[in-house]
Short mmCIF file of C-alpha atoms and ligand atoms in Angstrom, two decimals:
data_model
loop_
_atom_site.label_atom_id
_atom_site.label_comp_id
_atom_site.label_asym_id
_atom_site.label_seq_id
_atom_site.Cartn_x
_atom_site.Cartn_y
_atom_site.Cartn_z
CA UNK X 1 0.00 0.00 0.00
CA UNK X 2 1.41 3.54 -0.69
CA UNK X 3 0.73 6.24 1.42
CA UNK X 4 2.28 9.64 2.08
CA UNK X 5 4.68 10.29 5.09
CA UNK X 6 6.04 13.40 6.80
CA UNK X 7 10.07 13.39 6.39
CA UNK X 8 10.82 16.43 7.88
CA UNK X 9 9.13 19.51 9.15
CA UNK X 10 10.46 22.97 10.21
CA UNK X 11 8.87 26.23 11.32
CA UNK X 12 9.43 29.79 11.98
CA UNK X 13 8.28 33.23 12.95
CA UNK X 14 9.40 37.04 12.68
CA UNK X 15 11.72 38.03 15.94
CA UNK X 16 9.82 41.07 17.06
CA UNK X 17 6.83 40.05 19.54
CA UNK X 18 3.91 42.33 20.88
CA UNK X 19 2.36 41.42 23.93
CA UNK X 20 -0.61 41.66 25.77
CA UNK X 21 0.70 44.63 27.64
CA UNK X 22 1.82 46.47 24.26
CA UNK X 23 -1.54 45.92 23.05
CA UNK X 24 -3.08 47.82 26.03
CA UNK X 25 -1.63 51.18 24.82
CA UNK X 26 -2.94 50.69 21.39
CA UNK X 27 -6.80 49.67 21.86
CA UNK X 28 -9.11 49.52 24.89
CA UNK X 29 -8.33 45.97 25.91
CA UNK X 30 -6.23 44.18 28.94
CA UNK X 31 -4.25 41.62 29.28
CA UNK X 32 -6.85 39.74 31.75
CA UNK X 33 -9.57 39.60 29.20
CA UNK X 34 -7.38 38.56 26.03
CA UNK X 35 -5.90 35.65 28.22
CA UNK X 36 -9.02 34.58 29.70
CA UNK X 37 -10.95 35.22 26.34
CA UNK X 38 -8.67 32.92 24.19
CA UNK X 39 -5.57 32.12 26.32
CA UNK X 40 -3.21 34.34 24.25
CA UNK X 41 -0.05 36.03 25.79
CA UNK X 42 1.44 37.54 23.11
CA UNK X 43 2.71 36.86 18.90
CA UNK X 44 5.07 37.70 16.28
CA UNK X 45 4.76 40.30 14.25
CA UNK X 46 6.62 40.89 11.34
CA UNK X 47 8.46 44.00 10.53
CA UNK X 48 9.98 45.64 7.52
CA UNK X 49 11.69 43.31 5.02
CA UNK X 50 9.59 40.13 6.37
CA UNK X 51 7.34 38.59 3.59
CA UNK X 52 5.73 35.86 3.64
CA UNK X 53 7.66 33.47 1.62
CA UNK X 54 10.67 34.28 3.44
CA UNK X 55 9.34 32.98 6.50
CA UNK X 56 7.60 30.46 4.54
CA UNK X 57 11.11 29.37 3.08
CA UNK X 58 12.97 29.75 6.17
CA UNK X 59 10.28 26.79 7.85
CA UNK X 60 10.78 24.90 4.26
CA UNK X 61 14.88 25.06 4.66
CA UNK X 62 14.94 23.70 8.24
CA UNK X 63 12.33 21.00 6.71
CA UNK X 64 14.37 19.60 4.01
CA UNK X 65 17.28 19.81 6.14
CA UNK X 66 15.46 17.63 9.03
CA UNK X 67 14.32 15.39 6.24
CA UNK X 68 17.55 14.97 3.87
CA UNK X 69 16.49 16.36 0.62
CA UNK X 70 17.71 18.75 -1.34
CA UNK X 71 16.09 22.13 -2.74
CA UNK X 72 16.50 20.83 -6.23
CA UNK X 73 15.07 17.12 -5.31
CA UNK X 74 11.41 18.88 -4.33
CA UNK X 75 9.19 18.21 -6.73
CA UNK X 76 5.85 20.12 -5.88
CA UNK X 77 5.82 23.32 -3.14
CA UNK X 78 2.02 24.02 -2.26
CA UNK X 79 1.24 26.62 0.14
CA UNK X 80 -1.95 27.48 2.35
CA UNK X 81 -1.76 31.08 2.74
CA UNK X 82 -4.41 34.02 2.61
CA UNK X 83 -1.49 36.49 3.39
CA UNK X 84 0.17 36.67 0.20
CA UNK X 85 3.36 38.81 -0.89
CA UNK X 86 0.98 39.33 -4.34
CA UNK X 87 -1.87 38.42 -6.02
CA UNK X 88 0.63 37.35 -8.47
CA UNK X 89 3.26 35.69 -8.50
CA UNK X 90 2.05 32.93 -6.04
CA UNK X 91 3.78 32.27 -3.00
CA UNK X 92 4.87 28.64 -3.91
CA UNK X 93 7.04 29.84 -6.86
CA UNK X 94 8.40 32.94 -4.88
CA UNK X 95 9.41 30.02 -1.65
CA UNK X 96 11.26 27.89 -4.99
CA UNK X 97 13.06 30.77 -6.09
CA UNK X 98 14.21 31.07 -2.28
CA UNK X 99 15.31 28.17 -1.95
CA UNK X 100 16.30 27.20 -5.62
CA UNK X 101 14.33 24.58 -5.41
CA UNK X 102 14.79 24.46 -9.67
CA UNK X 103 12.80 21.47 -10.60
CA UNK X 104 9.81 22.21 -8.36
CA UNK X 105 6.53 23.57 -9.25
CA UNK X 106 4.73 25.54 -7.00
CA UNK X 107 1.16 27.19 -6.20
CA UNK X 108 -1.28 28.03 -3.02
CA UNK X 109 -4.52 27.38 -2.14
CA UNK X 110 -6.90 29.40 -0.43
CA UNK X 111 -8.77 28.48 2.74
CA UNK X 112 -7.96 30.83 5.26
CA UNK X 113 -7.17 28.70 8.79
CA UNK X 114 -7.57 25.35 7.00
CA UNK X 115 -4.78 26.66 4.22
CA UNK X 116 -2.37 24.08 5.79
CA UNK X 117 -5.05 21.30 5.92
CA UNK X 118 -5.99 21.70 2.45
CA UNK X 119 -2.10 22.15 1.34
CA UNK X 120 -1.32 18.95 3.68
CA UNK X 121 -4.35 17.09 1.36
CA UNK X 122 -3.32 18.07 -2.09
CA UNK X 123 0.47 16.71 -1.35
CA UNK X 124 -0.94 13.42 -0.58
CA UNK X 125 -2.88 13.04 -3.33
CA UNK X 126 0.31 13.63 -5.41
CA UNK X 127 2.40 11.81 -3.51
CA UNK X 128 0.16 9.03 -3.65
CA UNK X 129 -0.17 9.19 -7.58
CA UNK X 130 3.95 9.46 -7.74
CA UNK X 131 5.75 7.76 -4.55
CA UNK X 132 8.85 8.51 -5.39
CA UNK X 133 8.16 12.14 -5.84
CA UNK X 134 8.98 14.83 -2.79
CA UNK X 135 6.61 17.62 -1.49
CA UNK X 136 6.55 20.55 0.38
CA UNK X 137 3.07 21.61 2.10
CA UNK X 138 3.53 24.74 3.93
CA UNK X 139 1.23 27.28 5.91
CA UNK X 140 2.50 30.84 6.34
CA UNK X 141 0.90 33.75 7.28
CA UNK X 142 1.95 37.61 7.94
CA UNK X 143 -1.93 38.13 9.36
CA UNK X 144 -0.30 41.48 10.63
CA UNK X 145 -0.59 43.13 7.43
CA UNK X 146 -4.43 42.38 7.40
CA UNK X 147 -5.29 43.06 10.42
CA UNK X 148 -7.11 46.26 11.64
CA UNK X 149 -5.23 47.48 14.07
CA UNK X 150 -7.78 49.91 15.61
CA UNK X 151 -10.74 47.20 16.21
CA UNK X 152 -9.73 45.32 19.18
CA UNK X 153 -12.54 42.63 18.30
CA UNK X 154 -9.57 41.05 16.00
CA UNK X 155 -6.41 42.87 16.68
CA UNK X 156 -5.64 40.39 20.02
CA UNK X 157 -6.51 37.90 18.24
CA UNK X 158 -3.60 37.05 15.36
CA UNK X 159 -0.18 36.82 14.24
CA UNK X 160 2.37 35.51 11.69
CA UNK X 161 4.34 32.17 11.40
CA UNK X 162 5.13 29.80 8.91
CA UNK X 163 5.56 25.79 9.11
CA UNK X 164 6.42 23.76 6.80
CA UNK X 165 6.33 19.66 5.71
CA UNK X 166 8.27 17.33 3.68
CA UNK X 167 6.47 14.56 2.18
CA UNK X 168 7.05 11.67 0.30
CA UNK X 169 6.09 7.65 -0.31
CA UNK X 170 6.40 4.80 1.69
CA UNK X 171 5.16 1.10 1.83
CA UNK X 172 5.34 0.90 5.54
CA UNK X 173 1.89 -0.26 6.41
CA UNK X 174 1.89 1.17 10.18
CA UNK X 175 3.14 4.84 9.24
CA UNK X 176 1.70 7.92 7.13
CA UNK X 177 -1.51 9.77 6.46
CA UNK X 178 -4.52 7.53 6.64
CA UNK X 179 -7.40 9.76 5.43
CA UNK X 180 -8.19 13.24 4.66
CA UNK X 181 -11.16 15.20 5.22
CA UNK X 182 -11.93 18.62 3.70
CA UNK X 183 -15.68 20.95 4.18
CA UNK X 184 -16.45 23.91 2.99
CA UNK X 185 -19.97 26.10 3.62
CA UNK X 186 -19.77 29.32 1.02
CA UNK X 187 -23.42 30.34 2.45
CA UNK X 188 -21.52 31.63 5.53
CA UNK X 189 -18.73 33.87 4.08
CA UNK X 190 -19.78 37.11 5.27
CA UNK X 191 -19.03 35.64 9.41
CA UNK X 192 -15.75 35.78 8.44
CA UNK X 193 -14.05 37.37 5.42
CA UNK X 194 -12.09 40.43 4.04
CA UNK X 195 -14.01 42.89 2.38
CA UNK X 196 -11.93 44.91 0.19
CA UNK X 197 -9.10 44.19 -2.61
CA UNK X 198 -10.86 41.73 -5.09
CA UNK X 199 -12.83 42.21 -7.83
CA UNK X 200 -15.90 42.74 -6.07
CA UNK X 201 -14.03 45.85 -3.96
CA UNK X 202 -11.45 46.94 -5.66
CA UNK X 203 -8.38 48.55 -3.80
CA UNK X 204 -9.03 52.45 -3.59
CA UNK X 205 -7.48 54.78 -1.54
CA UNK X 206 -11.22 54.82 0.20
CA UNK X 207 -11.10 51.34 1.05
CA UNK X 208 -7.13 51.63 2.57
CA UNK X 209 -8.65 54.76 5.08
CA UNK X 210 -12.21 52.18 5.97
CA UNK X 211 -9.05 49.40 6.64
CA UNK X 212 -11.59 47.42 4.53
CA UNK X 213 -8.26 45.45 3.43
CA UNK X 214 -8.49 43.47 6.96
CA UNK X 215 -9.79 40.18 8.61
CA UNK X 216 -13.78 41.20 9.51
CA UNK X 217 -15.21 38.68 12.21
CA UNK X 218 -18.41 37.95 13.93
CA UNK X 219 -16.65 36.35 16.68
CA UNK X 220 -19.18 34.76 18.55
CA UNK X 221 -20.62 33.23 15.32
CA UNK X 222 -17.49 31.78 14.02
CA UNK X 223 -16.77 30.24 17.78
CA UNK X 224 -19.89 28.13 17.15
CA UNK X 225 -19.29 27.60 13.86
CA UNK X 226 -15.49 26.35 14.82
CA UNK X 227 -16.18 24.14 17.50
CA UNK X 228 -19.01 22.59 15.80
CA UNK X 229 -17.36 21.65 12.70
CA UNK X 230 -14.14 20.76 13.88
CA UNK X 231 -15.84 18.27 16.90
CA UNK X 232 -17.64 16.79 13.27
CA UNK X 233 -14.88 16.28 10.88
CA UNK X 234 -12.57 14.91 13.60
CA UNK X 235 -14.87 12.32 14.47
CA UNK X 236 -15.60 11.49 10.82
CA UNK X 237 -11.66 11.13 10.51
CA UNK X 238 -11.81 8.84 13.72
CA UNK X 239 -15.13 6.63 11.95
CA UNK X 240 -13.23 6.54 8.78
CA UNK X 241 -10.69 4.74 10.41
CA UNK X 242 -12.50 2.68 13.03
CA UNK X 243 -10.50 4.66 15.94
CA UNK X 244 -11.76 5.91 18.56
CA UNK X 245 -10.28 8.66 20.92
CA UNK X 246 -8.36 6.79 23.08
CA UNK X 247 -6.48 5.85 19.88
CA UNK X 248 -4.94 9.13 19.80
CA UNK X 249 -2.00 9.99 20.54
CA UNK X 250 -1.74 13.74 20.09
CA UNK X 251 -4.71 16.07 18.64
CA UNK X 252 -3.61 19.37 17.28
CA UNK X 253 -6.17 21.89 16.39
CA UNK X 254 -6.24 24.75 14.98
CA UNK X 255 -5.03 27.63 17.27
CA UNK X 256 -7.84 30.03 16.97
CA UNK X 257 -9.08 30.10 20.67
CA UNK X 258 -8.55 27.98 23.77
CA UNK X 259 -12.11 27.57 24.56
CA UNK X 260 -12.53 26.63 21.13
CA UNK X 261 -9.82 23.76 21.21
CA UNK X 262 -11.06 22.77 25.20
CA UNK X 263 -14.73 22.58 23.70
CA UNK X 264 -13.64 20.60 20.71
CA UNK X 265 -11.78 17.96 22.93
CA UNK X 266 -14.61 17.40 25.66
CA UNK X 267 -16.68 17.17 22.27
CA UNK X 268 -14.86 14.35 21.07
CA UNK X 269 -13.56 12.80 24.92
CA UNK X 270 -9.76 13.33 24.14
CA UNK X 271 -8.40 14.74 27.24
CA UNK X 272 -6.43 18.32 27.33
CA UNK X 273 -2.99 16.19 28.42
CA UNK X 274 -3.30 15.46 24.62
CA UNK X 275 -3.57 18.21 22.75
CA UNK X 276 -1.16 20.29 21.58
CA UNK X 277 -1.72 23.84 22.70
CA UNK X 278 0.70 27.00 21.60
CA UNK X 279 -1.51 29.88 21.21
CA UNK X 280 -0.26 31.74 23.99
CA UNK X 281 3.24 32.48 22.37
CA UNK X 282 1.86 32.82 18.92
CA UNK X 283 -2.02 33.62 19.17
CA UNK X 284 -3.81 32.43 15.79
CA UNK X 285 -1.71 32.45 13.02
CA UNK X 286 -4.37 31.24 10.43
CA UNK X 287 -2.79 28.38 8.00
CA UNK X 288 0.45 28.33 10.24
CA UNK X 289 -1.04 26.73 13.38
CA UNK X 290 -0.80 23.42 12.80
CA UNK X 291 2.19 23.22 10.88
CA UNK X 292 3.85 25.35 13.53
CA UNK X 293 2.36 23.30 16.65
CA UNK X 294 3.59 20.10 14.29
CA UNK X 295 6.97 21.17 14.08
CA UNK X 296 7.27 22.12 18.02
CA UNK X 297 5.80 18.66 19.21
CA UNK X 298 8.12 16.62 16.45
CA UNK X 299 11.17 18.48 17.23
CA UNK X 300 10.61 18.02 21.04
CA UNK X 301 10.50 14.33 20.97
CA UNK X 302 6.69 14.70 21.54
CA UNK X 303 6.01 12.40 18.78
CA UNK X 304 6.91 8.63 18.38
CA UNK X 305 7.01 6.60 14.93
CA UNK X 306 3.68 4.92 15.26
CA UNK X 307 1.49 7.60 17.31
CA UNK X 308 -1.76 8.35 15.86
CA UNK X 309 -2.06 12.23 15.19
CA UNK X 310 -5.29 14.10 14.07
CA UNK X 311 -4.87 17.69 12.54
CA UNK X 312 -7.94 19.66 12.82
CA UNK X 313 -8.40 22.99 11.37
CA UNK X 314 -11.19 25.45 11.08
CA UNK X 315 -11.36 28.70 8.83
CA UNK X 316 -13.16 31.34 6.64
CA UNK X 317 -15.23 30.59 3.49
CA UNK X 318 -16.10 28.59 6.11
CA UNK X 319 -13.44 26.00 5.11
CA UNK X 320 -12.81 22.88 7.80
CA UNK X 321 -10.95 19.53 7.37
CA UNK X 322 -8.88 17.74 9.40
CA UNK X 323 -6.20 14.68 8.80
CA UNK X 324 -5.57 11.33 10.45
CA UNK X 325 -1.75 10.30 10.20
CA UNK X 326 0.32 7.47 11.70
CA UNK X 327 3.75 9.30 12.60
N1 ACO Z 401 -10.66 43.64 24.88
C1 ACO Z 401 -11.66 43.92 25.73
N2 ACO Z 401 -12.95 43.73 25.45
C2 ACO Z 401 -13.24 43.23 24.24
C3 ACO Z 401 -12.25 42.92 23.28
C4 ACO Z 401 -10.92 43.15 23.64
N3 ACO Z 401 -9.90 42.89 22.82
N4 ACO Z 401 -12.85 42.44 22.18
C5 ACO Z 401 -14.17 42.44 22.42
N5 ACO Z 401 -14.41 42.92 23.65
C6 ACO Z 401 -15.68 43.10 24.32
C7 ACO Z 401 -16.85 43.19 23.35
O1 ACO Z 401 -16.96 44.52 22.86
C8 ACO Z 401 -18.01 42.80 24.22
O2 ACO Z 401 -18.38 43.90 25.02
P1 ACO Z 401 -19.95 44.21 25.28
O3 ACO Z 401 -20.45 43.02 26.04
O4 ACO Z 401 -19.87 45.45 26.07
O5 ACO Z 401 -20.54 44.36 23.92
C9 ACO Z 401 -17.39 41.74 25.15
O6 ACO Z 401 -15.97 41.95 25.11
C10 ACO Z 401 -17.71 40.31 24.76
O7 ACO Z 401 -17.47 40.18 23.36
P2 ACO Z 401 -17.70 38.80 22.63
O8 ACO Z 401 -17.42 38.97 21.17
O9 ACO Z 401 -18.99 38.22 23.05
O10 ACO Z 401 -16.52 37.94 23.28
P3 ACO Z 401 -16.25 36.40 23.13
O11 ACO Z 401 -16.20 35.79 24.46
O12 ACO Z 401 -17.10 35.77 22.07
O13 ACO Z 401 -14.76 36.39 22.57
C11 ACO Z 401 -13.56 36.10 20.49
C12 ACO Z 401 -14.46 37.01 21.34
C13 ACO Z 401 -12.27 35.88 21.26
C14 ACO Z 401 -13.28 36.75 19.17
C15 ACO Z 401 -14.26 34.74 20.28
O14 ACO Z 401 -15.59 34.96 19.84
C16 ACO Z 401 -13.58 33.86 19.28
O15 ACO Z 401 -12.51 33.32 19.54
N6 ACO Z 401 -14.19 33.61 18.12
C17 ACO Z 401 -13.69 32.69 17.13
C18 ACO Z 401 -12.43 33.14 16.44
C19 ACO Z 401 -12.05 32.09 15.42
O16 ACO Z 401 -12.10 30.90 15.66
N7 ACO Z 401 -11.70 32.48 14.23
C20 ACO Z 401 -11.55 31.45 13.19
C21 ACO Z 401 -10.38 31.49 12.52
S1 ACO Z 401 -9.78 33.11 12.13
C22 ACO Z 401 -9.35 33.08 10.46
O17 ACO Z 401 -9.88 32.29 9.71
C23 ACO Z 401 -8.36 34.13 9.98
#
């Protein structure tokens, strides 16, 4: 049987961070309610001369180097991001000029807080269609240049990272991804979108003074939203497999929220001592949550070959999926 394994994985984030006490003298918030709110203590922000796929190529080097292959062995570079340098070029060919990765091919896909999720899905599809072949799915995110810095409804809430993953075949039967799982509801895009810089609202020097380039969020909306379809996709990823959660090893969910990722494991009966929780060095970080969290608990022994992981993300569109791996 051939499935997809992860070889390698890396991560990184811009040096500067802004805590919860720097974010009192910018908007009328504390540090009490952002930490009891969604457990948050402070996040990266980038500053000049970050991008996007710098950061994204940084994670991708340390990836490759963890894994053994070289820039010019990677075959396919997709990327979940909805932080772009540009419209165009997309991030996945800027990350293989970075790196030189010369024979690669690369592009994104869109879907906001699942970007790594879907990215993570798409390699191991191709993977699975060419074993030999080696991947790179990456989430990266500089959520600080979308972000409204004046509305503290979402200014606590984010900030940038990048994580990447090295795929490729293997025949071992008790290691790699088992299943994949991807949602999407377009009926509920307004809970959760950015208004201005498409087609629909084109960029003006109006819509840069409204700040109508940044995250909008109904909050309390998406929380529902979130914890109800994450609980349901990671227990159709569980059925899929005939597991149940004691099976599980680690559970990483997207890092949108604390309450969110408590709620979501009382939902499903995995207890906290299980899943991976970061968001109070990084807060939400969109597509570069899980990859981030992935690196952390791989590169701190956290993982064993054999332990049954399930990736759960949730995101605008509304996007959700979530993936079941042996490690
Ligand atoms: N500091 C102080 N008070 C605040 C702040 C703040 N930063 N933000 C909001 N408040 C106030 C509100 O104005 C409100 O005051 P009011 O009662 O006087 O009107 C009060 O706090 C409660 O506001 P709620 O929105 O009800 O607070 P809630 O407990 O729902 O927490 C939060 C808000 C943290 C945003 C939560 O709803 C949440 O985490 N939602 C989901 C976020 C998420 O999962 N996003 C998905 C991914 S993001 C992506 O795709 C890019």
């Amino acid at each position: 049987m051939n499935r997809s394994i992860i070889l390698g994985t890396g991560s990184a984030v811009p040096k500067k961070i802004l805590t919860n006490q720097e974010l009192e003298s910018m908007v009328d918030t504390s540090d009490e309610w952002i930490s009891s709110r969604t457990g948050i203590k402070q996040r990266h922000i980038a500053e000049d001369g970050d991008t996007t796929s710098l950061l994204a190529a940084e994670a991708t080097r340390q990836a490759l180097e963890m894994a053994g292959v070289k820039p010019e062995e990677v075959d396919m570079i997709v990327v979940g991001t909805t932080s772009p340098d540009m419209i165009m070029p997309n991030t996945g060919a800027l990350v293989q000029k970075h790196l030189g990765a010369s024979n690669a091919f690369g592009f994104d896909v869109y879907a906001a807080c699942s970007g790594f999720v879907y990215a993570l899905t798409v390699a191991d599809k191709f993977v699975k269609d060419k074993p030999e072949s080696k991947v790179v799915a990456i989430g990266a995110e500089l959520l600080s240049y979308i972000t409204d810095w004046q509305d503290r409804n979402t200014c606590v809430l984010f900030g940038d990272a990048a994580g990447a993953a090295v795929l490729s075949g293997t025949n071992d039967s008790d290691r790699g991804i088992l299943s994949t799982h991807l949602h999407s509801d377009g009926r509920l895009w307004e809970l959760l979108h950015i208004p201005g810089g498409g087609v629909v609202y084109p960029p003006s020097g109006e819509m840069a003074e409204r700040r109508d380039h940044c995250i909008r969020m109904h909050g309390n909306e998406v929380f529902k939203h979130a914890v109800r379809s994450m609980a349901d996709v990671a227990q159709e990823a569980l059925t899929a497999n005939e597991l149940g959660p004691d099976d599980v090893d680690l559970f990483i969910p997207h890092q949108a929220n604390i309450r969110i990722m408590k709620k979501v494991a009382e939902r499903l009966e995995i207890p906290l001592d299980r899943v991976y929780v970061n968001i109070e060095r990084y807060g939400n970080t969109s597509s570069a949550t899980i990859p981030v969290a992935l690196d952390e608990a791989n590169r701190s022994g956290r993982l064993k070959p054999g332990d049954l992981v399930l990736l759960d993300a949730f995101g605008g569109g509304f996007t959700w999926g979530a993936v079941m791996m042996r490690w």
